[in-house]
Coordinates of C-alpha atoms in Angstrom, one line a residue:
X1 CA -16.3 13.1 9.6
X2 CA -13.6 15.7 9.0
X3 CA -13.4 19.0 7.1
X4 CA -10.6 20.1 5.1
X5 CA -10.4 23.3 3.2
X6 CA -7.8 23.7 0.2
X7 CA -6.1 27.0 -0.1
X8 CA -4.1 28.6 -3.8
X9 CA -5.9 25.8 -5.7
X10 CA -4.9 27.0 -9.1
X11 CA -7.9 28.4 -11.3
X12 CA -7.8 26.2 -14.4
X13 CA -7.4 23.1 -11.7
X14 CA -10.5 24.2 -10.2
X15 CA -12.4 24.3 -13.3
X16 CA -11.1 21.4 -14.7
X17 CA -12.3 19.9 -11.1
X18 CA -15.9 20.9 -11.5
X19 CA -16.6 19.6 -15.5
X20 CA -14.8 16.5 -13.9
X21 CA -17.4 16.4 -11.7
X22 CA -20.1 17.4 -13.8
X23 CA -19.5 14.2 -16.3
X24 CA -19.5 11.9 -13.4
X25 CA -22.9 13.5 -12.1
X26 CA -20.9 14.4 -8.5
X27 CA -20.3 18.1 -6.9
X28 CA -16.9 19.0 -6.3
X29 CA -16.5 17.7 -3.2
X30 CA -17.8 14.3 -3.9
X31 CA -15.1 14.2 -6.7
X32 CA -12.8 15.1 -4.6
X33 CA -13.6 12.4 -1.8
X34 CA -13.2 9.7 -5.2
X35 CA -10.2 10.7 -6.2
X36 CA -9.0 10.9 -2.7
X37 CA -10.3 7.4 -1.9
X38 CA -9.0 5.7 -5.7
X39 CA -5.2 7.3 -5.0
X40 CA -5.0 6.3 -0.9
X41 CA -6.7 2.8 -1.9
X42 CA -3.4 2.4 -4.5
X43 CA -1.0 3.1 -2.0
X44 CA -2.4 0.3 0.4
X45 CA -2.0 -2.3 -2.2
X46 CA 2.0 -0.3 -3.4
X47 CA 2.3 -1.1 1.1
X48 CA 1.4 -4.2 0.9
X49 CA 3.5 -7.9 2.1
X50 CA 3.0 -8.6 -1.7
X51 CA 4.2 -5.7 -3.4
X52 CA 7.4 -5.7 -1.0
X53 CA 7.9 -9.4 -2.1
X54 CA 8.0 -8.0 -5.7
X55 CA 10.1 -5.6 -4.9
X56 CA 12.4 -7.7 -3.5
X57 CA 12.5 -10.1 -5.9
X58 CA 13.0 -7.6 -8.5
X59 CA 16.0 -6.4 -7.1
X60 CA 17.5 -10.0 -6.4
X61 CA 16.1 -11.8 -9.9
X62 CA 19.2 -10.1 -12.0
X63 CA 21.7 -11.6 -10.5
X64 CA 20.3 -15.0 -10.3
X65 CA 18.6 -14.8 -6.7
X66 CA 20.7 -15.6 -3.2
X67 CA 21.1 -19.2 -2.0
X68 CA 21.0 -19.5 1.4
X69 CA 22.7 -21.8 3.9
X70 CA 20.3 -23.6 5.8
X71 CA 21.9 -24.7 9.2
X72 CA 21.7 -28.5 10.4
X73 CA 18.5 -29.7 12.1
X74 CA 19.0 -31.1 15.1
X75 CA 16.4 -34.1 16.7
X76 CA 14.4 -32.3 19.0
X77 CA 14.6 -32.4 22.8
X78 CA 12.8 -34.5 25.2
X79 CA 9.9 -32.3 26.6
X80 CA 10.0 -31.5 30.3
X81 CA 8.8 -33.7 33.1
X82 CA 6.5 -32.0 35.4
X83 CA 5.0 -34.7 37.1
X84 CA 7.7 -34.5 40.1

């Protein structure tokens, strides 16, 4: 597990921190480690295939999405003969 020390945390922030904590029954720290893990945890699902499909799509819906030209099929090719 790692350390991390915060340095110039503001005073009111600090107190603000600890009655935080104190309503959730936590110390500091553990209140720290939950906020920590809630915002981190919302910027994996804001990184996810999903949410850059939204994205997408939001930017393309408005003007009417993008058709786009399939090429032709062609059959496919006869498989290789090893057997010689």
């Amino acid at each position: 597990m790692a350390t991390m020390t915060i340095r110039s945390l503001e005073d009111d922030l600090k107190a603000r921190l600890r009655l935080q904590a104190a309503r959730h029954g936590h110390s500091m720290e553990e209140e720290v480690r939950s906020i920590l893990r809630a915002a981190l945890a919302t910027r994996a699902e804001e990184n996810s295939g999903a949410a850059l499909y939204a994205d997408i799509r939001a930017l393309v819906e408005p003007f009417g999405g993008i058709e786009l030209e399939l090429p032709v099929r062609e059959p496919m090719r006869e498989p290789p003969d090893f057997s010689e």
